Short mmCIF file of C-alpha atoms in Angstrom, two decimals:
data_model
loop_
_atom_site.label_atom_id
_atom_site.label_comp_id
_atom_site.label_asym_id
_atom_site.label_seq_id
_atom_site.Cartn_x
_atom_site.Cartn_y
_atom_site.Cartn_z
CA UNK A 1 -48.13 47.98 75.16
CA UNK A 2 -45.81 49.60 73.22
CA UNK A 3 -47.50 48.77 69.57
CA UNK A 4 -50.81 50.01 71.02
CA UNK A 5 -49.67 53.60 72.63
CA UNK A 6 -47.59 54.13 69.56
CA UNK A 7 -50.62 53.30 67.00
CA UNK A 8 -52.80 55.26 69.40
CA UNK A 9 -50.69 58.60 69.28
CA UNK A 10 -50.37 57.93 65.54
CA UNK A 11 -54.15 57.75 64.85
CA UNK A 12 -55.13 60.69 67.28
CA UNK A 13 -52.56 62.53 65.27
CA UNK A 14 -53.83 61.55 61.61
CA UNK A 15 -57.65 61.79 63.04
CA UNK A 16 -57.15 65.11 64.96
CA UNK A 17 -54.32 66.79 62.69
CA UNK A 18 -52.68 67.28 65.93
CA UNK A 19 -48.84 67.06 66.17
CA UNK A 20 -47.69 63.80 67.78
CA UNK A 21 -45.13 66.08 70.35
CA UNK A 22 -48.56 68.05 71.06
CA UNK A 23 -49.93 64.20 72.23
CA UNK A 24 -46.84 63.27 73.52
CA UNK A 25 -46.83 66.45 75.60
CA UNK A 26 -50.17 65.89 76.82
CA UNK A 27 -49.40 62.39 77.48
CA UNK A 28 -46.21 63.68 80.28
CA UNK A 29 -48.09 66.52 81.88
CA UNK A 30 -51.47 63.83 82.35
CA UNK A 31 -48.98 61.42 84.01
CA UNK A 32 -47.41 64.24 85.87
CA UNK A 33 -50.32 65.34 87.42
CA UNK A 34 -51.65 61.69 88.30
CA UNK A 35 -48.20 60.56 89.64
CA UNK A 36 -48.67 63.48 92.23
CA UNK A 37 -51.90 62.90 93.53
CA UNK A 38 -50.37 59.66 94.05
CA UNK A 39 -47.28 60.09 95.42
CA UNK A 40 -47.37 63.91 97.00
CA UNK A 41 -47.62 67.30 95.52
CA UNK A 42 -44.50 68.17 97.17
CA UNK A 43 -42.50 65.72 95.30
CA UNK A 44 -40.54 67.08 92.18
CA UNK A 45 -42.18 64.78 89.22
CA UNK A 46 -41.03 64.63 86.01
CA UNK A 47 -42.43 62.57 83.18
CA UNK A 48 -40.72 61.33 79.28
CA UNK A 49 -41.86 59.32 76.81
CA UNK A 50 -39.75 56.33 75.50
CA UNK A 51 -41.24 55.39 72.03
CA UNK A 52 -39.28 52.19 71.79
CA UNK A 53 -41.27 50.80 75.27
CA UNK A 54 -44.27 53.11 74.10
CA UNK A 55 -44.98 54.09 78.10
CA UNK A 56 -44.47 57.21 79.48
CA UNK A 57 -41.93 56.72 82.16
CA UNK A 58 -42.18 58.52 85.64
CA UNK A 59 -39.34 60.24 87.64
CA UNK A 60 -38.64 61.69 90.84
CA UNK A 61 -36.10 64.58 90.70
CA UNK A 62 -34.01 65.18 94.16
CA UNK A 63 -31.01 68.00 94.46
CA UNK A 64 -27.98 66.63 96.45
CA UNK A 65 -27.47 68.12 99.47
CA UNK A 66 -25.30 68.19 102.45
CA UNK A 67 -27.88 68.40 104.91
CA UNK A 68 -31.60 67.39 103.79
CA UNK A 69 -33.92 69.71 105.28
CA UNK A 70 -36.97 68.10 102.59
CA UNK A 71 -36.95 64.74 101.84
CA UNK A 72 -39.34 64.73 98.78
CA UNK A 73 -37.29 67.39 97.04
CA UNK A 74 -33.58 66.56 99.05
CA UNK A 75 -31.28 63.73 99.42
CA UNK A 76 -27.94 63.20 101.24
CA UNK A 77 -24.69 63.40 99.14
CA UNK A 78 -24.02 59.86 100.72
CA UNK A 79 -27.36 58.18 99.48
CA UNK A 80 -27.16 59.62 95.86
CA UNK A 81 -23.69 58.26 95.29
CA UNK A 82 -24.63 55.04 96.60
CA UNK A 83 -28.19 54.78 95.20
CA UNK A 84 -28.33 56.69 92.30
CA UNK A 85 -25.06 57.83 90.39
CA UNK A 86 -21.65 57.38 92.49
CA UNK A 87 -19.92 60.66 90.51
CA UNK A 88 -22.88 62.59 92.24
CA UNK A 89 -22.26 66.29 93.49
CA UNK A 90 -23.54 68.41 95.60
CA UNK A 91 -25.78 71.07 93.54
CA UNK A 92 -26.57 67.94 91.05
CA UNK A 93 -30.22 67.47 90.48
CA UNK A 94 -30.73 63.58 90.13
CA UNK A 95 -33.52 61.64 88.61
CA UNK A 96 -34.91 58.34 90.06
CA UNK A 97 -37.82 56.14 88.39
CA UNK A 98 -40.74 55.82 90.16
CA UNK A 99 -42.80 52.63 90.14
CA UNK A 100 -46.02 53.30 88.14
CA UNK A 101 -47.73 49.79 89.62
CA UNK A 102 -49.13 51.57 92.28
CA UNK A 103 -51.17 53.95 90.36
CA UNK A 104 -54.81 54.16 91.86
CA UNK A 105 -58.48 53.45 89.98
CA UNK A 106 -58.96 57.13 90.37
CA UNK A 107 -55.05 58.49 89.86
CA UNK A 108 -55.56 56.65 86.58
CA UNK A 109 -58.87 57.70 85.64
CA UNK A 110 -57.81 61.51 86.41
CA UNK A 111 -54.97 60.91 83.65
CA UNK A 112 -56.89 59.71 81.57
CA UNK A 113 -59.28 63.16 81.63
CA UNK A 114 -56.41 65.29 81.35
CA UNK A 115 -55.06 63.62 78.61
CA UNK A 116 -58.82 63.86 76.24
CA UNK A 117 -59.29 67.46 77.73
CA UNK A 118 -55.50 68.48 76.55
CA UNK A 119 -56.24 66.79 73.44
CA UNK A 120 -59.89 68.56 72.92
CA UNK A 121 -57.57 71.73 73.86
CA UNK A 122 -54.93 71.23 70.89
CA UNK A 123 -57.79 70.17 68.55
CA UNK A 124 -60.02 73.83 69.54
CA UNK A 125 -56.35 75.73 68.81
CA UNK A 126 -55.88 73.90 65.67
CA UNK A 127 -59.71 74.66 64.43
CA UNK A 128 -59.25 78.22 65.43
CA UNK A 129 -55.99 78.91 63.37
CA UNK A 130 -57.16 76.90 60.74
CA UNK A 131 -60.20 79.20 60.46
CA UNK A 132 -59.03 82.30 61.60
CA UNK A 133 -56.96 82.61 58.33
CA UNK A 134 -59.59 82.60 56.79
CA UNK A 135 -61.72 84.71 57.78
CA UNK A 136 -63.10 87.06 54.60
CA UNK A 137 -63.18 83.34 52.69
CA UNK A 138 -65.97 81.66 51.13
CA UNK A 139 -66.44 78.02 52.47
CA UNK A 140 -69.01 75.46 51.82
CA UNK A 141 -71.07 73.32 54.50
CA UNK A 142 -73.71 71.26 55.23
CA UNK A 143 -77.44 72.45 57.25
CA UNK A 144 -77.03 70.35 60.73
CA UNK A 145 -79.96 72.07 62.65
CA UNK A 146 -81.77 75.19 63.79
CA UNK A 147 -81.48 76.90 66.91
CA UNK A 148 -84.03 79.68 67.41
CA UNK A 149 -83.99 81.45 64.26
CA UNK A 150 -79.98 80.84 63.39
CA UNK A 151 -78.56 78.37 60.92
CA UNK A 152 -75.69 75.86 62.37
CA UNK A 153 -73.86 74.75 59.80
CA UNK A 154 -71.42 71.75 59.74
CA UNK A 155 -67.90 72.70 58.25
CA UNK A 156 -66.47 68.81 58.36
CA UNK A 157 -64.12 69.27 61.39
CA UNK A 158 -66.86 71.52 63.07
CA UNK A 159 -69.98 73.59 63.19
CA UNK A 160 -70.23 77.57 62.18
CA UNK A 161 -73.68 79.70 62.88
CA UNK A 162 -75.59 81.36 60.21
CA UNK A 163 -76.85 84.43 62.57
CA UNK A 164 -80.34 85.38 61.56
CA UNK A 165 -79.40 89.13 60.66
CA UNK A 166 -76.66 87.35 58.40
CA UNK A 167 -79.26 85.51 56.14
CA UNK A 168 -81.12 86.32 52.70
CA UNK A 169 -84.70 87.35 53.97
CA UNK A 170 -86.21 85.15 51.42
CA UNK A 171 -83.96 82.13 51.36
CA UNK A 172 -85.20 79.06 53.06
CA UNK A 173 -83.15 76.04 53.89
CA UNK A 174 -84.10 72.82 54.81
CA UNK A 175 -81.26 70.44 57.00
CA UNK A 176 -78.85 68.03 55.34
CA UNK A 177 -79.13 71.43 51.99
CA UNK A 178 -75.35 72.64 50.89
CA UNK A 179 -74.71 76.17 51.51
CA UNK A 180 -71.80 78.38 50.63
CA UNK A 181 -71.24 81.53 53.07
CA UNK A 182 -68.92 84.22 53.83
CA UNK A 183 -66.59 83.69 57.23
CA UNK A 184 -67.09 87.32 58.64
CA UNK A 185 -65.47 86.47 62.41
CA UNK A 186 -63.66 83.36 64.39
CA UNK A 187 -63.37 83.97 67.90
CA UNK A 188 -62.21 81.40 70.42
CA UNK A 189 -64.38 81.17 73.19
CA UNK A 190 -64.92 79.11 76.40
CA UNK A 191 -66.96 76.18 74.35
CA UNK A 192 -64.02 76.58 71.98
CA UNK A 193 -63.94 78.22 68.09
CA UNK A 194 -67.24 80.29 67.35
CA UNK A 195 -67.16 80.57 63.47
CA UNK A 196 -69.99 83.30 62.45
CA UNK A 197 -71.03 82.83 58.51
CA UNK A 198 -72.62 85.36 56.85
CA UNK A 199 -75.13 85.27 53.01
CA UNK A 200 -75.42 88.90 53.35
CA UNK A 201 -72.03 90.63 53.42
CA UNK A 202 -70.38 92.31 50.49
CA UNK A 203 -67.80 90.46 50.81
CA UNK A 204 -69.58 87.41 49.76
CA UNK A 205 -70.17 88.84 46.57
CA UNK A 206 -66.94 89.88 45.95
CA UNK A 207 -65.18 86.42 46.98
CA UNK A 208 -68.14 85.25 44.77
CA UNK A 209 -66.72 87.07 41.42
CA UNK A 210 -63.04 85.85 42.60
CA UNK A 211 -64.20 82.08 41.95
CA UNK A 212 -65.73 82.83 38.31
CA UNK A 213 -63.77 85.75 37.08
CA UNK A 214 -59.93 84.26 36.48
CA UNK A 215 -58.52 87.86 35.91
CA UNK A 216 -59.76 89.07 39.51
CA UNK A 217 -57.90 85.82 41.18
CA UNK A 218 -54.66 87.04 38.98
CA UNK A 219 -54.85 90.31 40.15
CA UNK A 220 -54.97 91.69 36.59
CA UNK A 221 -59.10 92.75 37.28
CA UNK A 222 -59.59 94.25 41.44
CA UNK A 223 -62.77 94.74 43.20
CA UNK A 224 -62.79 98.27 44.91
CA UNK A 225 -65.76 98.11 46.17
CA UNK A 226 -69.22 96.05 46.81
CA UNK A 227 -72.67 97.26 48.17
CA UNK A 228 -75.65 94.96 48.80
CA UNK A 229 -79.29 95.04 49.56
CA UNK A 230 -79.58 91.25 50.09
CA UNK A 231 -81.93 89.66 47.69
CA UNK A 232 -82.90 92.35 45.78
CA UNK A 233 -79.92 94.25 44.25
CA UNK A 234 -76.23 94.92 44.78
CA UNK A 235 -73.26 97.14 43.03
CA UNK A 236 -69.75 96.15 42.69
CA UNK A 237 -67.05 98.40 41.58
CA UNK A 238 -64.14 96.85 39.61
CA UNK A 239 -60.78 98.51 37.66
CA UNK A 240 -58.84 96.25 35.71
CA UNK A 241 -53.92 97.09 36.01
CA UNK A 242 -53.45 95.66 32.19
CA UNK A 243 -55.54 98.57 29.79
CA UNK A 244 -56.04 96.13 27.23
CA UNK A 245 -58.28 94.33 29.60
CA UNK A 246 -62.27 95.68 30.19
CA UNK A 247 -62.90 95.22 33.82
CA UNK A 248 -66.47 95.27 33.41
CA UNK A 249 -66.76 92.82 30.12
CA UNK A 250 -64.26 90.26 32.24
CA UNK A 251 -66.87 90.08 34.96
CA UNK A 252 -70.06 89.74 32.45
CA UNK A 253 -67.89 87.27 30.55
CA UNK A 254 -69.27 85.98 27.37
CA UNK A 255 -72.75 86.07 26.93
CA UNK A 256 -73.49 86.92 30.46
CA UNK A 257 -71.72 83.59 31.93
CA UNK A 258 -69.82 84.64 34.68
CA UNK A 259 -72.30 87.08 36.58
CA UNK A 260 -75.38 84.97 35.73
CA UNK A 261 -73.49 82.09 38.13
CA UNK A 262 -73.12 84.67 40.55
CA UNK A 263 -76.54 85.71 40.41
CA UNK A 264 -77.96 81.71 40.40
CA UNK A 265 -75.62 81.66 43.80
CA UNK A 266 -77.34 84.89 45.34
CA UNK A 267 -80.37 83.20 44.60
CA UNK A 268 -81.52 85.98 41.70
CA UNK A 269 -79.57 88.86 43.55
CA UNK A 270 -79.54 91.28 40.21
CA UNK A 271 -75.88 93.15 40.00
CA UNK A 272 -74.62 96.08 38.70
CA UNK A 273 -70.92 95.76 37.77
CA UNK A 274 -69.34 99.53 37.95
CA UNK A 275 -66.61 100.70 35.93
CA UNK A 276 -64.45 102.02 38.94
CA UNK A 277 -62.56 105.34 38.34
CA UNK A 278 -60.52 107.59 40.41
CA UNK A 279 -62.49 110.66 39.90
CA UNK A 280 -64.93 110.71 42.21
CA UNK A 281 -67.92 112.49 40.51
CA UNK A 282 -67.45 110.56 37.22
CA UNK A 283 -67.71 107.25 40.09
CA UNK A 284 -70.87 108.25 41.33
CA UNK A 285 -72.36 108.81 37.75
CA UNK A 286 -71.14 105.32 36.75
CA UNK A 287 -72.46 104.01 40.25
CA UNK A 288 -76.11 105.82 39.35
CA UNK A 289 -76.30 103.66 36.36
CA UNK A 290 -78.69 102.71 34.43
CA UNK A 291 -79.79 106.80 35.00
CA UNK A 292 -77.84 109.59 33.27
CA UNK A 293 -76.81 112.22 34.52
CA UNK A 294 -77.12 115.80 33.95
CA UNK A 295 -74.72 117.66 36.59
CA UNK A 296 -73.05 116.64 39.92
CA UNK A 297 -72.37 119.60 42.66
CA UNK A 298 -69.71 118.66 45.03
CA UNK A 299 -69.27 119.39 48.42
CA UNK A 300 -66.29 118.26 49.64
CA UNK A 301 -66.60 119.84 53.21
CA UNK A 302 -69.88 117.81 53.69
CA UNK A 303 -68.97 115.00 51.94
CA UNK A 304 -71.90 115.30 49.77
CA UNK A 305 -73.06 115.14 45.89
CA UNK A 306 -75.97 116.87 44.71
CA UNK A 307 -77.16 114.86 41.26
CA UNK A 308 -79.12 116.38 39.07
CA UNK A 309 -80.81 114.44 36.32
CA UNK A 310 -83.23 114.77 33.42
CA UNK A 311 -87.22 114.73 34.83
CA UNK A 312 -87.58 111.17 32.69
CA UNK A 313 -84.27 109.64 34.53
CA UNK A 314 -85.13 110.78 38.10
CA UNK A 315 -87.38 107.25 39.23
CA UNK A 316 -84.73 105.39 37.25
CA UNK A 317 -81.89 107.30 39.43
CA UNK A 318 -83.81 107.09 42.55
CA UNK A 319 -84.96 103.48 41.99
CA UNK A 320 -87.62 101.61 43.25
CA UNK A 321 -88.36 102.82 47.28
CA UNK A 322 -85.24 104.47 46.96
CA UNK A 323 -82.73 101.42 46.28
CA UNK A 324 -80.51 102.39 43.12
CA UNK A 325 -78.99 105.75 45.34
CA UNK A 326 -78.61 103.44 48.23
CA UNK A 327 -76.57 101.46 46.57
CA UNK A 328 -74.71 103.84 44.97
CA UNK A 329 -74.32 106.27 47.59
CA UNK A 330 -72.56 103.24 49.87
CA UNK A 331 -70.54 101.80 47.10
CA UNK A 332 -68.84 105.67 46.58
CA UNK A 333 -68.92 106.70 50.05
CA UNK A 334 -70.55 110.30 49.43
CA UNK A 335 -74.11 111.12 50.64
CA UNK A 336 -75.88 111.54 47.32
CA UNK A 337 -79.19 113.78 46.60
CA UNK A 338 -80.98 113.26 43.57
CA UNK A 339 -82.75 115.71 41.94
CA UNK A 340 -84.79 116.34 38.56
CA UNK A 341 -83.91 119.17 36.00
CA UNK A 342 -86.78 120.99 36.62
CA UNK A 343 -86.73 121.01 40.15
CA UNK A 344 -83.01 122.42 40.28
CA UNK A 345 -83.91 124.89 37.91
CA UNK A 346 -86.86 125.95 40.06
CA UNK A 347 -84.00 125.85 43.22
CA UNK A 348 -81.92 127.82 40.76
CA UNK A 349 -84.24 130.52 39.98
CA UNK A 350 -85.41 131.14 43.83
CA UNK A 351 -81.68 130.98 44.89
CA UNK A 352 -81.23 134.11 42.02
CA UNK A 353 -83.62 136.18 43.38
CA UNK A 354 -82.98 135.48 47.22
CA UNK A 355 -79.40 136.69 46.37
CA UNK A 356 -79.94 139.48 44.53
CA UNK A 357 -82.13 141.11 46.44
CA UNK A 358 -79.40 141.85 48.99
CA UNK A 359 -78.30 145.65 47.70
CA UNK A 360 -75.09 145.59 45.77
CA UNK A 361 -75.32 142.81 44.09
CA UNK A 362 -76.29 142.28 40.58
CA UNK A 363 -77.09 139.26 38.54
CA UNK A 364 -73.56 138.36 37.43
CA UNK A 365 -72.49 138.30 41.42
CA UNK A 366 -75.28 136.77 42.28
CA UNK A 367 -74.42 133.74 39.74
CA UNK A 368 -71.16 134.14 41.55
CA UNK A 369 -72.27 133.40 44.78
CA UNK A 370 -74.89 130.51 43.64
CA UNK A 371 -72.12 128.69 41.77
CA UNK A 372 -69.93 128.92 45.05
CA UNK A 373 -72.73 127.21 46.87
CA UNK A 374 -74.75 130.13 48.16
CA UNK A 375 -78.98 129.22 47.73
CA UNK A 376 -80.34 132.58 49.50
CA UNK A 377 -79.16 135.78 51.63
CA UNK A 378 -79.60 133.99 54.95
CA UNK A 379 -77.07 131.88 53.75
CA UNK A 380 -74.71 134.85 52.45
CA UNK A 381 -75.59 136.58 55.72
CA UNK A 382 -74.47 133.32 58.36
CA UNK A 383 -71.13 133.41 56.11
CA UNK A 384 -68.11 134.71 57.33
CA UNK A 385 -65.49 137.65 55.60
CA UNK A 386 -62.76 134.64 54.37
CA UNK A 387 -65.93 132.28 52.92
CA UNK A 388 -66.92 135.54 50.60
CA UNK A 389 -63.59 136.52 49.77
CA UNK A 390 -62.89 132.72 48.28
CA UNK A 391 -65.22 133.27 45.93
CA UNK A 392 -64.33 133.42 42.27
CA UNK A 393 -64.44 137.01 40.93
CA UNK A 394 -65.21 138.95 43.88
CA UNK A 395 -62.71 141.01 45.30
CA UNK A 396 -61.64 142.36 48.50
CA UNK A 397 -63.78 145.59 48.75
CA UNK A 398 -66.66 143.04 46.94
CA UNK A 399 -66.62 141.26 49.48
CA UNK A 400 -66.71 143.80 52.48
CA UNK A 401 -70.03 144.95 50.58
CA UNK A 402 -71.48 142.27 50.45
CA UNK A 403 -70.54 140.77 54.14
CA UNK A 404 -72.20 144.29 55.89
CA UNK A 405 -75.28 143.92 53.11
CA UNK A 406 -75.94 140.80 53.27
CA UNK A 407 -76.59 141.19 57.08
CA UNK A 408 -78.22 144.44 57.29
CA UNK A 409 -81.04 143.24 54.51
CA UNK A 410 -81.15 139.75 56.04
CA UNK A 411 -82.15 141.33 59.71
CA UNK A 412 -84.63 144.06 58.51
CA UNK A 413 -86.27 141.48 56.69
CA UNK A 414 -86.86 139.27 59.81
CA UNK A 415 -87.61 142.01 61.42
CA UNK A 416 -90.44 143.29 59.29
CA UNK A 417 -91.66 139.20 59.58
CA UNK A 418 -92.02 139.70 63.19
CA UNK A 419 -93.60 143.07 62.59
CA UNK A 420 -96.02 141.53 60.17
CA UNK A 421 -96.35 138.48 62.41
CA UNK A 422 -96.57 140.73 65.27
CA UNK A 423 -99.54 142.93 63.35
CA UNK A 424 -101.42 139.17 62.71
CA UNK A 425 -101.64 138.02 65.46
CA UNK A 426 -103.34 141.35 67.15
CA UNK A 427 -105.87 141.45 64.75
CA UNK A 428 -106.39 137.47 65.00
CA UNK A 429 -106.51 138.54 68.79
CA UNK A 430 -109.20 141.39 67.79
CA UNK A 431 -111.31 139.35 65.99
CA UNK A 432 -111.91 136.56 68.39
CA UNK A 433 -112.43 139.25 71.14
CA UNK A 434 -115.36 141.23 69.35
CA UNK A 435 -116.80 137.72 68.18
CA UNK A 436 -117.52 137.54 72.50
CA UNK A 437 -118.74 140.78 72.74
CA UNK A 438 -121.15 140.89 69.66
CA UNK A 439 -124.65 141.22 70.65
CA UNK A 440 -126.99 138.45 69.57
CA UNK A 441 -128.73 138.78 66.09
CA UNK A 442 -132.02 138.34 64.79
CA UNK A 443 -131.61 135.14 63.70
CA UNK A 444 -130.20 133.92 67.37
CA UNK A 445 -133.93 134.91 68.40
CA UNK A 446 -137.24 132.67 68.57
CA UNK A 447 -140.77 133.44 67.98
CA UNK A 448 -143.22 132.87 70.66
CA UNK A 449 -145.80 131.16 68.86
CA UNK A 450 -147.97 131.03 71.97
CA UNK A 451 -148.64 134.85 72.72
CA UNK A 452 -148.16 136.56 69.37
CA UNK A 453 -147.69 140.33 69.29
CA UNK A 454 -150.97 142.03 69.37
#
């Protein structure tokens, strides 16, 4: 008996990777509870493990007493000296072995439930930890099956789901394939650790340049940033700490090496690899790559970046059904709108001649105000005093002008548009009401062929 519990606890443990005082502990509380179905839920049970018999022993714990007022919890000062320990005191909690022989079928069999479900307990807390670290890792499994439209995937010690929104559109995987995927969450639930995998995340193909670029998994290359459109394209945005080392030519490697096995992984994914930079409109240029770019407007309030590039780049900038300022506008973080040459300077011209219309101001305030963000009077006019006076060259008494002209030309210009609109639609009105009252013309009238005029 005691060889075999001993090798037992000592498999479980190498099998499991479960502590053997985690067993052993399981092993007590199993006996525990079976000893008091047996013997009384009012009893005091305790229960220790002697490796050198390899049982778990069983005992009864009384407290001495003067009086016993429970006898499965009490027991006289005179019995406890005589049967158990004859220094015995009064306040002294004593144990006593209980005999194990009369164990029941089904006192047994109930111990020997609690002891697998403690086990599959400790096993589920060990999986969880072991996973839960790490979570943003790559790991590598085998397809076991498909359920529905998701992917389970067996991780050795136990299975992860491939969610259907987390997989490549295109990619198709048959079961018993290898497939590598990003850990996005490990949550434990009642059926124990839920592992969800992921082929889309950007993660993925940053943990994905880790493995093949050596200066990014010594720190000496970072990724700041990654944005993917699964399957077709993705950006990622590296800086290197050491200057003598080129982020972006690290990550190529030589002859196109190290991003080529990143693309064979991603299953043809194409990448752009961004030279990552601190200021922000020289990052979203970089990030519009392979486009140039003409001029950037920033609006910081809005968060926005108005591009402006030459007619031929704008489809290149754009990118096909929109992709390449995707990509770049979630790898910087700013809303970006793209715009051609011609078109701005079309916008330009309009915004001119909207502005200096308004009395007072010429063409030089005018470029003022459009270089401070201004594209027409309405917009001048919904501005307020402290928004004028912040602009560049206009002064206080400028400003006041401008503020009371801007608003005065903007409303007698709607209102002559609701005069004019007023004035169409009364003679639209007009129209259609002598159109009913027109009398019927010659050509609204038939011959009668039968009684001709005489």
């Amino acid at each position: 008996m005691q060889q075999d519990l001993n090798r037992v606890i000592e498999q479980v443990s190498k099998e499991k990777g479960i502590d053997k005082a985690i067993l052993i502990s399981a092993l007590e509380n199993a006996m525990v509870s079976a000893a008091k179905k047996t013997f009384g839920h009012q009893k005091k049970i305790e229960a220790q493990y002697n490796p050198e018999i390899g049982e778990v022993e069983l005992f009864e714990a009384k407290l001495v007493v003067e009086e016993v007022k429970d006898s499965s919890v009490e027991i006289t000062l005179q019995e406890a000296q005589e049967k158990l320990d004859p220094d015995a005191e009064v306040g002294d909690e004593l144990l006593s072995k209980l005999d194990t022989s009369s164990f029941g079928r089904i006192a047994a069999q109930a111990a020997k439930q609690n002891i697998v479900q403690r086990v599959r307990d400790a096993e589920r807390e060990i999986i969880y930890n072991e996973f839960k670290g790490r979570e943003g890792q790559l790991v590598n499994g085998i397809v076991q099956r498909f359920e529905k439209k998701n992917i389970i995937v067996n991780l050795g010690r136990t299975d992860a789901i491939l969610p259907e929104k987390e997989q490549v559109p295109r990619e198709r995987y048959r079961q018993g394939d290898r497939i590598r995927a990003y850990i996005v969450s490990v949550e434990m639930t009642s059926r124990g650790p839920q592992i969800v995998l992921s082929r889309t995340h950007p993660g993925m193909l940053a943990k994905l340049f880790e493995q093949e670029v050596p200066e990014i998994y010594e720190g000496i290359v970072e990724v700041k940033g990654a944005a993917r459109e699964p399957g077709g394209r993705a950006k990622i945005a590296v800086s290197s700490r050491d200057p003598d080392v080129d982020p972006v030519g690290s990550c190529v490697g030589m002859k196109g090496t190290r991003v080529q096995a990143v693309v064979q992984e991603l299953r043809g994914e194409k990448i752009d690899i961004v030279h990552w930079t601190a200021d922000q409109a020289e990052y979203v240029c970089r990030a519009l790559a392979p486009a140039k770019v003409s001029k950037i407007i920033i609006d910081d309030e809005g968060h926005n970046m108005e591009v402006v590039v030459p007619d031929d780049q704008l489809s290149l900038a754009i990118g096909k059904k929109g992709q390449n300022v995707r990509l770049a506008s979630r790898l910087a973080g700013w809303r970006i709108d793209v715009r051609s040459e011609s078109e701005a300077d079309e916008e330009t011209r309009r915004a001119r001649i909207s502005l200096g219309a308004v009395p007072g101001i010429n063409d030089m305030v005018a470029e003022l105000l459009y270089q401070s963000g201004f594209k027409s009077a309405e917009e001048l006019a919904e501005a307020d005093l402290e928004t004028i006076l912040d602009v560049d060259g206009i002064g206080p008494e400028k400003a006041e002008v401008i503020y009371k002209a801007s608003r005065e030309y903007v409303a007698e210009k709607r209102r002559k548009e609701e005069e004019q609109k007023a004035l169409a639609q009364a003679a639209a009105e007009a129209a259609a009401q002598a159109a009913t009252e027109a009398p019927a013309t010659e050509g609204d009238v038939t011959e009668d062929k039968d009684h001709p005029e005489a």
